[in-house]
Amino acid sequence: QVQLVESGGGLVQPGGSLRLSCAASGSISSFNAMGWYRQAPGKERELVARMTSGDSTNYADSVKGRFTISRDNAKNTMYLQMNSLKPEDTAVYYCNAVYYRYTGYRNSWGQGTQVTVSS
């Protein structure tokens, strides 16, 4: 089973930047897709950004132009660069990976990291 660990969350002022990291216990180059989700209090979990093994990316409309997803295969780590942060971005951010193992696709989640945007 793949383990995912997020880091890099914290408190930042509106307009500021933050970079989240997700370290995987397995080779991320073998993953079908990796992505970032977030969940604010009282709200449903939502997709923030996703990247396939072919490096195709998809972003939520609310973060397009501000967030960038990337990965470093050598470090088995993916990142979410967040710029021009808004209070609405406040949420717990979760790392996700989809991969195939023998009998079917698997879905792994990290423990989450808190991002708070406030002045």
mmCIF file of C-alpha atoms in Angstrom:
data_model
loop_
_atom_site.group_PDB
_atom_site.id
_atom_site.type_symbol
_atom_site.label_atom_id
_atom_site.label_comp_id
_atom_site.label_asym_id
_atom_site.label_seq_id
_atom_site.Cartn_x
_atom_site.Cartn_y
_atom_site.Cartn_z
ATOM 1 C CA GLN A 1 0.000 0.000 0.000
ATOM 2 C CA VAL A 2 1.290 3.440 -0.946
ATOM 3 C CA GLN A 3 1.721 5.941 1.870
ATOM 4 C CA LEU A 4 1.370 9.664 1.209
ATOM 5 C CA VAL A 5 2.537 12.423 3.532
ATOM 6 C CA GLU A 6 1.705 16.089 2.986
ATOM 7 C CA SER A 7 3.701 18.997 4.341
ATOM 8 C CA GLY A 8 4.114 22.720 3.824
ATOM 9 C CA GLY A 9 0.809 23.999 5.127
ATOM 10 C CA GLY A 10 0.527 26.937 7.457
ATOM 11 C CA LEU A 11 -0.716 30.472 7.917
ATOM 12 C CA VAL A 12 -0.212 32.959 5.106
ATOM 13 C CA GLN A 13 -1.528 36.434 4.354
ATOM 14 C CA PRO A 14 -3.856 37.098 1.421
ATOM 15 C CA GLY A 15 -1.824 37.519 -1.741
ATOM 16 C CA GLY A 16 0.965 35.395 -0.356
ATOM 17 C CA SER A 17 2.389 32.120 -1.595
ATOM 18 C CA LEU A 18 2.820 28.639 -0.231
ATOM 19 C CA ARG A 19 4.187 25.378 -1.604
ATOM 20 C CA LEU A 20 2.758 22.065 -0.495
ATOM 21 C CA SER A 21 4.671 18.811 -0.802
ATOM 22 C CA CYS A 22 3.473 15.227 -0.955
ATOM 23 C CA ALA A 23 6.030 12.496 -0.359
ATOM 24 C CA ALA A 24 5.113 9.008 -1.544
ATOM 25 C CA SER A 25 6.473 5.683 -0.329
ATOM 26 C CA GLY A 26 6.351 4.296 -3.856
ATOM 27 C CA SER A 27 7.581 5.329 -7.256
ATOM 28 C CA ILE A 28 5.292 8.106 -8.410
ATOM 29 C CA SER A 29 6.338 7.514 -12.000
ATOM 30 C CA SER A 30 4.218 4.359 -11.887
ATOM 31 C CA PHE A 31 1.091 6.176 -10.694
ATOM 32 C CA ASN A 32 -1.738 6.704 -13.134
ATOM 33 C CA ALA A 33 -2.585 10.056 -11.598
ATOM 34 C CA MET A 34 -1.780 12.274 -8.652
ATOM 35 C CA GLY A 35 -3.668 15.237 -7.375
ATOM 36 C CA TRP A 36 -4.528 17.677 -4.660
ATOM 37 C CA TYR A 37 -7.930 17.993 -3.041
ATOM 38 C CA ARG A 38 -9.143 20.296 -0.317
ATOM 39 C CA GLN A 39 -11.954 20.406 2.179
ATOM 40 C CA ALA A 40 -13.155 23.458 4.045
ATOM 41 C CA PRO A 41 -15.312 23.205 7.186
ATOM 42 C CA GLY A 42 -18.884 22.331 6.293
ATOM 43 C CA LYS A 43 -18.040 21.784 2.649
ATOM 44 C CA GLU A 44 -17.518 18.792 0.407
ATOM 45 C CA ARG A 45 -14.065 17.690 -0.639
ATOM 46 C CA GLU A 46 -13.169 19.222 -3.982
ATOM 47 C CA LEU A 47 -10.530 18.722 -6.616
ATOM 48 C CA VAL A 48 -7.883 21.429 -6.705
ATOM 49 C CA ALA A 49 -5.407 20.098 -9.245
ATOM 50 C CA ARG A 50 -4.618 16.784 -10.871
ATOM 51 C CA MET A 51 -1.807 15.443 -13.029
ATOM 52 C CA THR A 52 -1.718 12.204 -14.996
ATOM 53 C CA SER A 53 1.293 10.017 -15.703
ATOM 54 C CA GLY A 54 1.459 11.719 -19.082
ATOM 55 C CA ASP A 55 1.765 15.115 -17.359
ATOM 56 C CA SER A 56 -1.639 16.292 -18.467
ATOM 57 C CA THR A 57 -3.029 18.688 -15.860
ATOM 58 C CA ASN A 58 -6.434 19.779 -14.712
ATOM 59 C CA TYR A 59 -7.304 22.611 -12.333
ATOM 60 C CA ALA A 60 -10.393 23.790 -10.571
ATOM 61 C CA ASP A 61 -11.686 27.019 -12.086
ATOM 62 C CA SER A 62 -11.209 28.784 -8.772
ATOM 63 C CA VAL A 63 -7.440 28.201 -8.789
ATOM 64 C CA LYS A 64 -6.558 28.426 -12.477
ATOM 65 C CA GLY A 65 -3.713 30.826 -13.061
ATOM 66 C CA ARG A 66 -2.789 30.854 -9.386
ATOM 67 C CA PHE A 67 -1.871 27.244 -8.539
ATOM 68 C CA THR A 68 0.594 24.950 -10.283
ATOM 69 C CA ILE A 69 0.926 21.207 -9.792
ATOM 70 C CA SER A 70 4.257 19.507 -10.462
ATOM 71 C CA ARG A 71 6.279 16.463 -9.499
ATOM 72 C CA ASP A 72 9.835 15.281 -9.026
ATOM 73 C CA ASN A 73 10.090 11.594 -9.880
ATOM 74 C CA ALA A 74 13.596 11.298 -8.446
ATOM 75 C CA LYS A 75 12.295 12.406 -5.054
ATOM 76 C CA ASN A 76 8.960 10.592 -5.343
ATOM 77 C CA THR A 77 7.328 13.865 -4.442
ATOM 78 C CA MET A 78 4.687 16.072 -5.972
ATOM 79 C CA TYR A 79 4.060 19.722 -5.241
ATOM 80 C CA LEU A 80 1.368 22.322 -5.309
ATOM 81 C CA GLN A 81 2.641 25.854 -5.739
ATOM 82 C CA MET A 82 -0.023 28.263 -4.537
ATOM 83 C CA ASN A 83 0.266 31.931 -5.417
ATOM 84 C CA SER A 84 -2.019 34.912 -4.901
ATOM 85 C CA LEU A 85 -3.727 33.107 -2.062
ATOM 86 C CA LYS A 86 -7.199 34.152 -1.005
ATOM 87 C CA PRO A 87 -9.125 33.584 2.229
ATOM 88 C CA GLU A 88 -11.387 31.257 0.223
ATOM 89 C CA ASP A 89 -8.403 28.933 -0.225
ATOM 90 C CA THR A 90 -8.441 28.134 3.486
ATOM 91 C CA ALA A 91 -8.928 24.387 3.863
ATOM 92 C CA VAL A 92 -7.267 21.106 4.671
ATOM 93 C CA TYR A 93 -5.362 20.000 1.587
ATOM 94 C CA TYR A 94 -5.023 16.313 0.792
ATOM 95 C CA CYS A 95 -2.662 14.483 -1.500
ATOM 96 C CA ASN A 96 -4.143 11.726 -3.645
ATOM 97 C CA ALA A 97 -2.687 9.015 -5.850
ATOM 98 C CA VAL A 98 -4.322 6.537 -8.190
ATOM 99 C CA TYR A 99 -2.353 3.504 -9.255
ATOM 100 C CA TYR A 100 -2.828 -0.022 -10.544
ATOM 101 C CA ARG A 101 -1.880 -3.073 -8.475
ATOM 102 C CA TYR A 102 -2.412 -6.542 -9.919
ATOM 103 C CA THR A 103 -6.202 -6.757 -9.737
ATOM 104 C CA GLY A 104 -7.338 -3.185 -10.100
ATOM 105 C CA TYR A 105 -6.906 0.478 -9.380
ATOM 106 C CA ARG A 106 -6.060 1.688 -5.894
ATOM 107 C CA ASN A 107 -6.724 5.046 -4.323
ATOM 108 C CA SER A 108 -4.461 6.440 -1.583
ATOM 109 C CA TRP A 109 -4.806 9.599 0.503
ATOM 110 C CA GLY A 110 -2.494 11.556 2.730
ATOM 111 C CA GLN A 111 -3.381 12.754 6.206
ATOM 112 C CA GLY A 112 -3.898 16.346 5.113
ATOM 113 C CA THR A 113 -2.197 19.645 5.827
ATOM 114 C CA GLN A 114 -3.940 22.809 6.986
ATOM 115 C CA VAL A 115 -3.709 25.950 4.888
ATOM 116 C CA THR A 116 -5.059 29.140 6.430
ATOM 117 C CA VAL A 117 -5.155 32.396 4.489
ATOM 118 C CA SER A 118 -5.820 35.321 6.776
ATOM 119 C CA SER A 119 -4.507 38.768 7.585
#
